[in-house]
mmCIF file with all atom_site columns, C-alpha atoms in Angstrom:
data_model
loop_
_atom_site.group_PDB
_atom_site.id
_atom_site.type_symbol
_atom_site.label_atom_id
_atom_site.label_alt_id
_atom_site.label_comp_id
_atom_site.label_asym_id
_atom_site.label_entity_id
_atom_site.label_seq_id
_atom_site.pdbx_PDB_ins_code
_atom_site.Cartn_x
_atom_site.Cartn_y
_atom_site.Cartn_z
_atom_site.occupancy
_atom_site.B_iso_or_equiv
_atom_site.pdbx_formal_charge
_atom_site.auth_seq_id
_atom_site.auth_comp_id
_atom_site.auth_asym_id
_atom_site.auth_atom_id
_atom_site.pdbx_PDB_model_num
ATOM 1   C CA . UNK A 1 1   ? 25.662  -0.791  -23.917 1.00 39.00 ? 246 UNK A CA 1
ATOM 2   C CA . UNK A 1 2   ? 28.995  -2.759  -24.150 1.00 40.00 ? 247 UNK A CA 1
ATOM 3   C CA . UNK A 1 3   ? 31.120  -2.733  -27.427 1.00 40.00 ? 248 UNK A CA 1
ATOM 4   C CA . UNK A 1 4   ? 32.674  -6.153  -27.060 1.00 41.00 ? 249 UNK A CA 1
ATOM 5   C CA . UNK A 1 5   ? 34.664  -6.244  -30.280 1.00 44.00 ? 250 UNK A CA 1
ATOM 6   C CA . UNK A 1 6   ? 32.248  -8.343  -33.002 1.00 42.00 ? 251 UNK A CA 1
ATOM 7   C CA . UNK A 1 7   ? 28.760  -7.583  -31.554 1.00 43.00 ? 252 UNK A CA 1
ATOM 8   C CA . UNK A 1 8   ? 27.300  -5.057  -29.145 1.00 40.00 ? 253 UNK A CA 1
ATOM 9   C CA . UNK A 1 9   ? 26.012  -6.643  -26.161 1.00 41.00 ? 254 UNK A CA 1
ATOM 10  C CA . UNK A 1 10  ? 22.919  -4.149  -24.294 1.00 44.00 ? 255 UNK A CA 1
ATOM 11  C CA . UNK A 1 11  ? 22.045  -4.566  -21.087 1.00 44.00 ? 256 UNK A CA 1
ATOM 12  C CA . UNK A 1 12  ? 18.852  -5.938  -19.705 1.00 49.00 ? 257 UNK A CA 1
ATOM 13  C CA . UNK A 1 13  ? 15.765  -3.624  -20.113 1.00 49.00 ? 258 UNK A CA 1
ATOM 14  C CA . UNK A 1 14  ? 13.479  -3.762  -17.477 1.00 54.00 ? 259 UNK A CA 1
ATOM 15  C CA . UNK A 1 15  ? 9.949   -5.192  -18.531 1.00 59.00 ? 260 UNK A CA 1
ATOM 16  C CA . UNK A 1 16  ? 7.625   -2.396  -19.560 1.00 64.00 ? 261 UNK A CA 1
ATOM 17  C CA . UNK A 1 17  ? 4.982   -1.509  -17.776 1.00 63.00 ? 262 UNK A CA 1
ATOM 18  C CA . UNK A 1 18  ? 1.322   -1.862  -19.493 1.00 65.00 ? 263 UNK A CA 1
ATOM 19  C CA . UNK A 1 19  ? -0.824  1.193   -19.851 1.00 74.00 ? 264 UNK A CA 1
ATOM 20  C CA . UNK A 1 20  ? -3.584  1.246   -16.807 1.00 77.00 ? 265 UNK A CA 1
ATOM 21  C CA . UNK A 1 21  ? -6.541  -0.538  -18.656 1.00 78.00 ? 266 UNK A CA 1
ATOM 22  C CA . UNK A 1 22  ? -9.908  2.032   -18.063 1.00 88.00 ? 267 UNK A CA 1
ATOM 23  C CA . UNK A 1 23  ? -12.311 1.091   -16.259 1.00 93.00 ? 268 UNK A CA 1
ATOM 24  C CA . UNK A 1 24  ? -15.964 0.785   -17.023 1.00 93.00 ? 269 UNK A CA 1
ATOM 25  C CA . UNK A 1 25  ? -18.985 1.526   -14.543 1.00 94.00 ? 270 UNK A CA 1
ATOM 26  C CA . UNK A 1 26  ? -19.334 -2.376  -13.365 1.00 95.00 ? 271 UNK A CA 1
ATOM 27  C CA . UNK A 1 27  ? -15.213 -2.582  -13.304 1.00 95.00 ? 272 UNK A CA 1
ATOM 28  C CA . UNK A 1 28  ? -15.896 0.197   -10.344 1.00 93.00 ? 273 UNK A CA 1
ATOM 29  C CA . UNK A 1 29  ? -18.591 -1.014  -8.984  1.00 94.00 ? 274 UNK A CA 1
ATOM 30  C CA . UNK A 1 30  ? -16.923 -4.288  -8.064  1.00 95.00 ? 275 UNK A CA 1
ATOM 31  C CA . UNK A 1 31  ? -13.837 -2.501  -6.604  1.00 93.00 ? 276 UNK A CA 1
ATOM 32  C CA . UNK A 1 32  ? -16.342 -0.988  -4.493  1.00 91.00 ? 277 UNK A CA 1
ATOM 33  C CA . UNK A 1 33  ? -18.021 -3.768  -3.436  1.00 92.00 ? 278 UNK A CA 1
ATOM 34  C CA . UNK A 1 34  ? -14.970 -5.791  -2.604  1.00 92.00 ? 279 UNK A CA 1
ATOM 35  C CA . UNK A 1 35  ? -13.207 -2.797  -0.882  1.00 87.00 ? 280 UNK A CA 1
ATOM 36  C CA . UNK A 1 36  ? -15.961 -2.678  1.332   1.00 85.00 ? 281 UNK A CA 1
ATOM 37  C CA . UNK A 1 37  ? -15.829 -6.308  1.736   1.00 88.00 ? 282 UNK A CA 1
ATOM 38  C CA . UNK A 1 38  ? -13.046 -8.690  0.578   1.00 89.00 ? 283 UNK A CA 1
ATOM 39  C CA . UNK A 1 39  ? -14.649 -11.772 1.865   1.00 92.00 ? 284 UNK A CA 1
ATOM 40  C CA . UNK A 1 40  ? -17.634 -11.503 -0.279  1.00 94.00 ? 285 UNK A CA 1
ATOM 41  C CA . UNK A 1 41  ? -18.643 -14.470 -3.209  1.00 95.00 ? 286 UNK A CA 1
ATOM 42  C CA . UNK A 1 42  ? -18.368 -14.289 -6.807  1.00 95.00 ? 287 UNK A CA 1
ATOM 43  C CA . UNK A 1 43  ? -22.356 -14.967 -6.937  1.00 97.00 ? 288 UNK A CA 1
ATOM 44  C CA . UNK A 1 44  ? -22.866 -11.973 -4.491  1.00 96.00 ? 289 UNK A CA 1
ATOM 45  C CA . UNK A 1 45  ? -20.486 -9.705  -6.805  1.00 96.00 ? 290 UNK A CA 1
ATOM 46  C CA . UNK A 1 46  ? -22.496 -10.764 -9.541  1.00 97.00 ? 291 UNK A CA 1
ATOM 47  C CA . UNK A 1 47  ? -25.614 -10.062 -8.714  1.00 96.00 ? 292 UNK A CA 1
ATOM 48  C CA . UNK A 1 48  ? -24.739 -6.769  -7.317  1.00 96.00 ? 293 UNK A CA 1
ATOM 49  C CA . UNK A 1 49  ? -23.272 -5.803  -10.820 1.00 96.00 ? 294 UNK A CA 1
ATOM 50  C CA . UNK A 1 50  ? -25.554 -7.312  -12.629 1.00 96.00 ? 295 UNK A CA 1
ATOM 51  C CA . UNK A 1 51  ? -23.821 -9.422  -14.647 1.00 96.00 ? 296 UNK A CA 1
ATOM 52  C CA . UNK A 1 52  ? -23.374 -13.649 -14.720 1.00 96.00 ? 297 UNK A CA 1
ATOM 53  C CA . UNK A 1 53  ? -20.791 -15.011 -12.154 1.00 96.00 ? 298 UNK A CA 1
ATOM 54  C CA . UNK A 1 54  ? -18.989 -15.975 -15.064 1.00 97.00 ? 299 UNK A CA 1
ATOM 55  C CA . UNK A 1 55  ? -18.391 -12.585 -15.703 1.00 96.00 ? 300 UNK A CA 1
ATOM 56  C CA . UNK A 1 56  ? -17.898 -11.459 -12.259 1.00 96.00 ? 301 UNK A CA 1
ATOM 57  C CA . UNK A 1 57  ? -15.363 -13.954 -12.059 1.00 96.00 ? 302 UNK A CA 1
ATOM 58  C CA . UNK A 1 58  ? -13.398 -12.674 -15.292 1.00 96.00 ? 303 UNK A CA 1
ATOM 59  C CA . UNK A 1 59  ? -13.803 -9.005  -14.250 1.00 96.00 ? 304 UNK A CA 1
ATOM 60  C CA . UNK A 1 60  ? -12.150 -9.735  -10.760 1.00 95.00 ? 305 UNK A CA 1
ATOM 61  C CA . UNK A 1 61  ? -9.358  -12.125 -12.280 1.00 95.00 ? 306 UNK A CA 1
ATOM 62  C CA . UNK A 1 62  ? -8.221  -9.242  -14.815 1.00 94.00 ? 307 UNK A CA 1
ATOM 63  C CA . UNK A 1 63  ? -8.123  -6.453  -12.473 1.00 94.00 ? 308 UNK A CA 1
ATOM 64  C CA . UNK A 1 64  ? -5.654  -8.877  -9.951  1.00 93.00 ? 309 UNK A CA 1
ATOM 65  C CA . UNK A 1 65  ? -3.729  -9.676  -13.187 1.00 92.00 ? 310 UNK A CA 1
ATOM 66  C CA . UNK A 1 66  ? -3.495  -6.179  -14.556 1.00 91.00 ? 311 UNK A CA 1
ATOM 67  C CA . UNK A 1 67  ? -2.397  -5.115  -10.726 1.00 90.00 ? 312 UNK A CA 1
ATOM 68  C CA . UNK A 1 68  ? -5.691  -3.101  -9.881  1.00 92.00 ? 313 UNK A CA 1
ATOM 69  C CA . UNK A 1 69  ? -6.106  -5.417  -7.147  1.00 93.00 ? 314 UNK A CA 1
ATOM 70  C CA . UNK A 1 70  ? -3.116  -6.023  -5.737  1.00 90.00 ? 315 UNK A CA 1
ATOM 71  C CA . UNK A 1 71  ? -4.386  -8.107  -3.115  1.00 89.00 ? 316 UNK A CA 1
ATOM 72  C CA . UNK A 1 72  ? -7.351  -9.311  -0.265  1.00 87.00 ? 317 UNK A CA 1
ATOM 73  C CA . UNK A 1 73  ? -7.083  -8.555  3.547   1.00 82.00 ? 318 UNK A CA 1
ATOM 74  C CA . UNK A 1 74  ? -8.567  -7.511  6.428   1.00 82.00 ? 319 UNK A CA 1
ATOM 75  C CA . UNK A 1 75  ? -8.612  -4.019  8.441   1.00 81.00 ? 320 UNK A CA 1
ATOM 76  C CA . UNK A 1 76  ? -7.190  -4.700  11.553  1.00 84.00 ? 321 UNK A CA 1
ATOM 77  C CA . UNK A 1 77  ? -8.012  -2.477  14.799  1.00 84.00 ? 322 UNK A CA 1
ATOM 78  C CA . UNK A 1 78  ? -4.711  -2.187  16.020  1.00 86.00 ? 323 UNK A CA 1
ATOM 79  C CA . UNK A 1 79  ? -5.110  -1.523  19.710  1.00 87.00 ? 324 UNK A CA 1
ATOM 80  C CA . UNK A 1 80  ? -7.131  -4.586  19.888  1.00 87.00 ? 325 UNK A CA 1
ATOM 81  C CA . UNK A 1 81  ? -4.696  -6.553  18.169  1.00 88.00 ? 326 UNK A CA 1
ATOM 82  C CA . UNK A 1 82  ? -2.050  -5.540  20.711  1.00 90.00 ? 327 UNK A CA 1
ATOM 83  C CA . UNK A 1 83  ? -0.294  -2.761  18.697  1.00 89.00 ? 328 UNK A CA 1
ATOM 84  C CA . UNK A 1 84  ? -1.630  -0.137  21.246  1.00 91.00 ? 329 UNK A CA 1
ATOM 85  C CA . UNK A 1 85  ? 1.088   2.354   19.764  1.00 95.00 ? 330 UNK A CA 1
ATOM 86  C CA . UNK A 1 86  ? 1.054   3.798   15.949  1.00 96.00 ? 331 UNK A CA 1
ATOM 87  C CA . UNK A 1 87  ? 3.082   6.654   14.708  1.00 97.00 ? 332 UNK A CA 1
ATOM 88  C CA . UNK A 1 88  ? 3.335   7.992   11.701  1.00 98.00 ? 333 UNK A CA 1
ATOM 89  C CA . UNK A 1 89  ? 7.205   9.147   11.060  1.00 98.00 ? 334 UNK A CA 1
ATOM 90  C CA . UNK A 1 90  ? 8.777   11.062  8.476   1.00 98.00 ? 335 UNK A CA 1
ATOM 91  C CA . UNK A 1 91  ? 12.555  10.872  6.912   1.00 98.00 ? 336 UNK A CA 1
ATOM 92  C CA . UNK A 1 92  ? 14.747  12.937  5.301   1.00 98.00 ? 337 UNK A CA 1
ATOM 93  C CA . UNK A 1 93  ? 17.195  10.801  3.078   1.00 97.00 ? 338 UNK A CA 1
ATOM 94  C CA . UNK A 1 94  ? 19.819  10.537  0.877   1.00 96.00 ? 339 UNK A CA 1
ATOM 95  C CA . UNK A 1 95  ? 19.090  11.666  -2.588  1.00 94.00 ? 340 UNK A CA 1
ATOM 96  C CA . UNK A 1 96  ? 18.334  8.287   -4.977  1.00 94.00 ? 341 UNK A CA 1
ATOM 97  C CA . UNK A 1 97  ? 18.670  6.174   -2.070  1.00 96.00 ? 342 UNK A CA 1
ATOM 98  C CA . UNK A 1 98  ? 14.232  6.041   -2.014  1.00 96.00 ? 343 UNK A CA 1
ATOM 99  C CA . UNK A 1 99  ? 14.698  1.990   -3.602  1.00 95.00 ? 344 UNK A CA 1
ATOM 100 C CA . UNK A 1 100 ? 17.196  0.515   -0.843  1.00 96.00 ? 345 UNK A CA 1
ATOM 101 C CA . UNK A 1 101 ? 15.462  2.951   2.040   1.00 97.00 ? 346 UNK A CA 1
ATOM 102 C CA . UNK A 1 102 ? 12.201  1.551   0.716   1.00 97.00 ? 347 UNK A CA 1
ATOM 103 C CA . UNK A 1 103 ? 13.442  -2.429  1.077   1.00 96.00 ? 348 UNK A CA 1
ATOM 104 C CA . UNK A 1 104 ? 14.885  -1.965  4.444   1.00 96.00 ? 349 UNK A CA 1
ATOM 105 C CA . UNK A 1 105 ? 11.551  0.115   5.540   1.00 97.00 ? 350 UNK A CA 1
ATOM 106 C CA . UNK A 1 106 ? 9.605   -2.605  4.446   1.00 96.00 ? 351 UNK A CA 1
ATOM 107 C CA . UNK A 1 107 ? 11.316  -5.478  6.470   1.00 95.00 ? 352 UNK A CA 1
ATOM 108 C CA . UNK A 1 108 ? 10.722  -3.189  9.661   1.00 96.00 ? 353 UNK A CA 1
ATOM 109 C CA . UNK A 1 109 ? 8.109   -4.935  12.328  1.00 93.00 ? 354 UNK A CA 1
ATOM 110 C CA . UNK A 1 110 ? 5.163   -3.275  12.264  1.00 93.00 ? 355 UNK A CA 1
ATOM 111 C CA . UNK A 1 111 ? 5.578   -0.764  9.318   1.00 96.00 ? 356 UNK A CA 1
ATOM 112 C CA . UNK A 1 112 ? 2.192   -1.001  7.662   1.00 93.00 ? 357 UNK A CA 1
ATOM 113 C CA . UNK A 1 113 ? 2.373   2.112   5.116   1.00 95.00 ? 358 UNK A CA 1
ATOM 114 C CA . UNK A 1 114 ? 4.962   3.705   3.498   1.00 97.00 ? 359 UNK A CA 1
ATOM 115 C CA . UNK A 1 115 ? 4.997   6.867   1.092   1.00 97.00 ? 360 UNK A CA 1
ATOM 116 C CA . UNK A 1 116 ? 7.408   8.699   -0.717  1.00 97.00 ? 361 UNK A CA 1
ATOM 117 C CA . UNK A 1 117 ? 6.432   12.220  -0.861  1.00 97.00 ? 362 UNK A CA 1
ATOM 118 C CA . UNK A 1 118 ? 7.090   15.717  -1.292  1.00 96.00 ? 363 UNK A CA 1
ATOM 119 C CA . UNK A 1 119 ? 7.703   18.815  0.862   1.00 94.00 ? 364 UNK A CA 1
ATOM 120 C CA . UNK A 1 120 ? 9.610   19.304  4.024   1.00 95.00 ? 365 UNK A CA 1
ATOM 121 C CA . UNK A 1 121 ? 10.832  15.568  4.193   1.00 97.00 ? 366 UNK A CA 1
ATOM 122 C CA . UNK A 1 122 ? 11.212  12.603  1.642   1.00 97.00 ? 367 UNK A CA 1
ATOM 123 C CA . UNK A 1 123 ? 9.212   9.680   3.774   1.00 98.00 ? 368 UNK A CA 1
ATOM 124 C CA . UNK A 1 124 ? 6.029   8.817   5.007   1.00 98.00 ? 369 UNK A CA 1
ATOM 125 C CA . UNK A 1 125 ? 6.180   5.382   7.830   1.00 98.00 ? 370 UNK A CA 1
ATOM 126 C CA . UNK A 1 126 ? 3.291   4.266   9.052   1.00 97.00 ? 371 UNK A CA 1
ATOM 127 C CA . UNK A 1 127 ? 3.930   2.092   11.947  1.00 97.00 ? 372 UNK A CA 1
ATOM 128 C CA . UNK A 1 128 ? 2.162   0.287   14.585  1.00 96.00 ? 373 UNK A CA 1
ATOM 129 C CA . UNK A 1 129 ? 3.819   -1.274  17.796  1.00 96.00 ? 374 UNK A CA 1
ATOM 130 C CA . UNK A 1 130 ? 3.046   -3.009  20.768  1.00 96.00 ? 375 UNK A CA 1
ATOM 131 C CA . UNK A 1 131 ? 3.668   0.232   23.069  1.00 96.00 ? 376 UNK A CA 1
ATOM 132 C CA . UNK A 1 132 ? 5.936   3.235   23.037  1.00 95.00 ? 377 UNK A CA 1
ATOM 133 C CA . UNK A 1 133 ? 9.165   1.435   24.100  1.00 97.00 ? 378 UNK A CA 1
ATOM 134 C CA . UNK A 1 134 ? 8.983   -1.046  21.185  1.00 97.00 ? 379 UNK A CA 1
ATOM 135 C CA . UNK A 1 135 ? 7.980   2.411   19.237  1.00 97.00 ? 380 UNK A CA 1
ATOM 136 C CA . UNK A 1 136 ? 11.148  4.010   20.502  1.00 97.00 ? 381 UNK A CA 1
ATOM 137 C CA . UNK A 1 137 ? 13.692  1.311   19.771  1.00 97.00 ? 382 UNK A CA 1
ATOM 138 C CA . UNK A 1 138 ? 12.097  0.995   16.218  1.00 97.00 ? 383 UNK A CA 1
ATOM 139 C CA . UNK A 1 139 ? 12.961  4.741   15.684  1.00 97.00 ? 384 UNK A CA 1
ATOM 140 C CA . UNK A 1 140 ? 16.538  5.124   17.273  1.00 96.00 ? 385 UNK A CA 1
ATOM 141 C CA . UNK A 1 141 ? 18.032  1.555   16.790  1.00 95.00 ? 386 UNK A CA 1
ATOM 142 C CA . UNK A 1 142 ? 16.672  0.617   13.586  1.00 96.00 ? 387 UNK A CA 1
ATOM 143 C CA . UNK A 1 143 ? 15.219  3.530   11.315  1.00 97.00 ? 388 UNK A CA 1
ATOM 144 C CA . UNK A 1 144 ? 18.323  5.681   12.062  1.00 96.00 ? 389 UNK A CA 1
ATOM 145 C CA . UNK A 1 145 ? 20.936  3.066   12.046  1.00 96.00 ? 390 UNK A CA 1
ATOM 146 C CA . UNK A 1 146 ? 19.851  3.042   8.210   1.00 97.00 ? 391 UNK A CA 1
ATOM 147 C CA . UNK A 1 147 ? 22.997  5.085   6.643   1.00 96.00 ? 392 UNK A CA 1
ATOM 148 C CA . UNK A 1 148 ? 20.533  6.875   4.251   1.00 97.00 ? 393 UNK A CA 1
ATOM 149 C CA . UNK A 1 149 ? 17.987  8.503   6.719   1.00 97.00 ? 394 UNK A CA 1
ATOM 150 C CA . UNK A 1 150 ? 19.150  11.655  7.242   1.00 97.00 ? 395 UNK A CA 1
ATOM 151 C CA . UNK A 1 151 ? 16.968  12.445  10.138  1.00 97.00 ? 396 UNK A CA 1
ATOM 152 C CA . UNK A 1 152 ? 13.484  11.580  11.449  1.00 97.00 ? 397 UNK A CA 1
ATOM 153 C CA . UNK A 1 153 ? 10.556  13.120  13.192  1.00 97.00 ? 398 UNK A CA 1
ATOM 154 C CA . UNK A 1 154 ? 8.012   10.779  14.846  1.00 97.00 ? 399 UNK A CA 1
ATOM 155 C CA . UNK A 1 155 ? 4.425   11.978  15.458  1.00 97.00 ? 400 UNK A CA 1
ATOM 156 C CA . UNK A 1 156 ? 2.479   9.902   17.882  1.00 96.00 ? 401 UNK A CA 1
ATOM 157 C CA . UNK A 1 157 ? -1.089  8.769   16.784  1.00 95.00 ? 402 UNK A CA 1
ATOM 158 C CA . UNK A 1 158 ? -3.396  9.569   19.526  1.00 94.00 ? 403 UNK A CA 1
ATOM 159 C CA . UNK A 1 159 ? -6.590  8.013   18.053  1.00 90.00 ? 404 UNK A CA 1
ATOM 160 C CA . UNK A 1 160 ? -7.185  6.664   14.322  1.00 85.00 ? 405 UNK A CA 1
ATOM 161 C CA . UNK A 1 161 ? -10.579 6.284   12.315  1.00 81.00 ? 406 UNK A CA 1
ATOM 162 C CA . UNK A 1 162 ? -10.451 4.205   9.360   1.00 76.00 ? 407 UNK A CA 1
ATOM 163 C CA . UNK A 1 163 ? -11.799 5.758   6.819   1.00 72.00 ? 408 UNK A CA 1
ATOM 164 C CA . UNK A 1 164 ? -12.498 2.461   4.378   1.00 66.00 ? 409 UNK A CA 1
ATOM 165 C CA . UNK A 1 165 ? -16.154 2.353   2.067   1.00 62.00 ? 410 UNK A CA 1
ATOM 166 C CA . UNK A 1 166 ? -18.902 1.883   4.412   1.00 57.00 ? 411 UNK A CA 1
ATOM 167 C CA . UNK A 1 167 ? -22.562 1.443   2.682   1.00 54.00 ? 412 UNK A CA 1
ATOM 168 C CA . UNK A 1 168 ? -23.665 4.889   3.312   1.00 51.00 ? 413 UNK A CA 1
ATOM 169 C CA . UNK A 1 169 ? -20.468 6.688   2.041   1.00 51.00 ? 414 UNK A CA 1
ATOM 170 C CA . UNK A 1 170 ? -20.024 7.650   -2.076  1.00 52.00 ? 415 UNK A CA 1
ATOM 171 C CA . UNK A 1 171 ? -18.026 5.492   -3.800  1.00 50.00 ? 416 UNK A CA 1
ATOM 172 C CA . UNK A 1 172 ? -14.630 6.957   -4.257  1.00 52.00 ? 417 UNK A CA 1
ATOM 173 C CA . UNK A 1 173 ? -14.452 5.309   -7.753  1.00 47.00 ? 418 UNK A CA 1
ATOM 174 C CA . UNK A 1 174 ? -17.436 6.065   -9.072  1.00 41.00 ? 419 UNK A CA 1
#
């Protein structure tokens, strides 16, 4: 807050953050279904749930507008997609720096997960890359040219299982 003389001037607050809405049994169910299948129709949803399309339709919008869905895609197998080396690596970094570490993480090629966390480091990176000389000049030229990594350690992903819904698995929202 600024005392400018006549009138005191307050900086911008930030937009406040709803409270998470709950979610009911058929709000769950359609997380569910759509986890295990983004592609899938309103009419499919709907009759899965139980409920008119119309519904489905308004369940699915709110939970993208309140941010429970943040978005659709596709699990990609990697190696097959010509990203034949992932590697998860962690960072130490500069105290408060976890928003502009975050951003330049984020712009990285291939980077397809990233965590802050606590214990023996600050950072969590997934990446993937096309083989373990791309993976190596990702690490030393651009992760620790980034002033606020203090150090890295880079652990090399010999074989990944994805571990997304499948039919016969418990819902993890239920």
């Amino acid at each position: 807050m600024a005392d400018t003389g006549d009138e005191t001037v307050r900086a911008a607050d930030p937009a406040p953050v709803p409270p998470a809405r709950l979610l009911d049994a058929v709000d769950r169910d359609i997380l569910r279904i759509l986890r295990t299948d983004g592609r899938v129709s309103i009419r499919s949803v709907a009759e899965r749930v139980h409920v008119s399309r119309a519904n489905a339709y308004a369940r699915i919008n709110r939970l993208v507008e309140d941010g429970v869905i943040r978005g659709f895609g596709a699990r990609i197998d990697h190696e097959r997609a010509g990203q034949g080396a992932s590697a998860y690596i962690t960072l130490k970094i500069v105290q408060n720096s976890w928003r502009t570490v975050r951003e330049q993480l984020q712009a990285l090629p291939g980077a397809t997960h990233i965590a802050l966390v606590s214990g023996d480091f600050d950072v969590l990176l997934l990446v993937h890359t096309p083989d373990n000389r791309a993976l190596r000049e990702l690490v030393l030229t651009r992760i620790q040219s980034i002033p606020e990594v203090l150090s890295t350690r880079t652990l090399l992903v010999f074989e990944e299982t994805d571990l997304g819904p499948l039919p016969d698995r418990p819902a993890e929202l239920a």
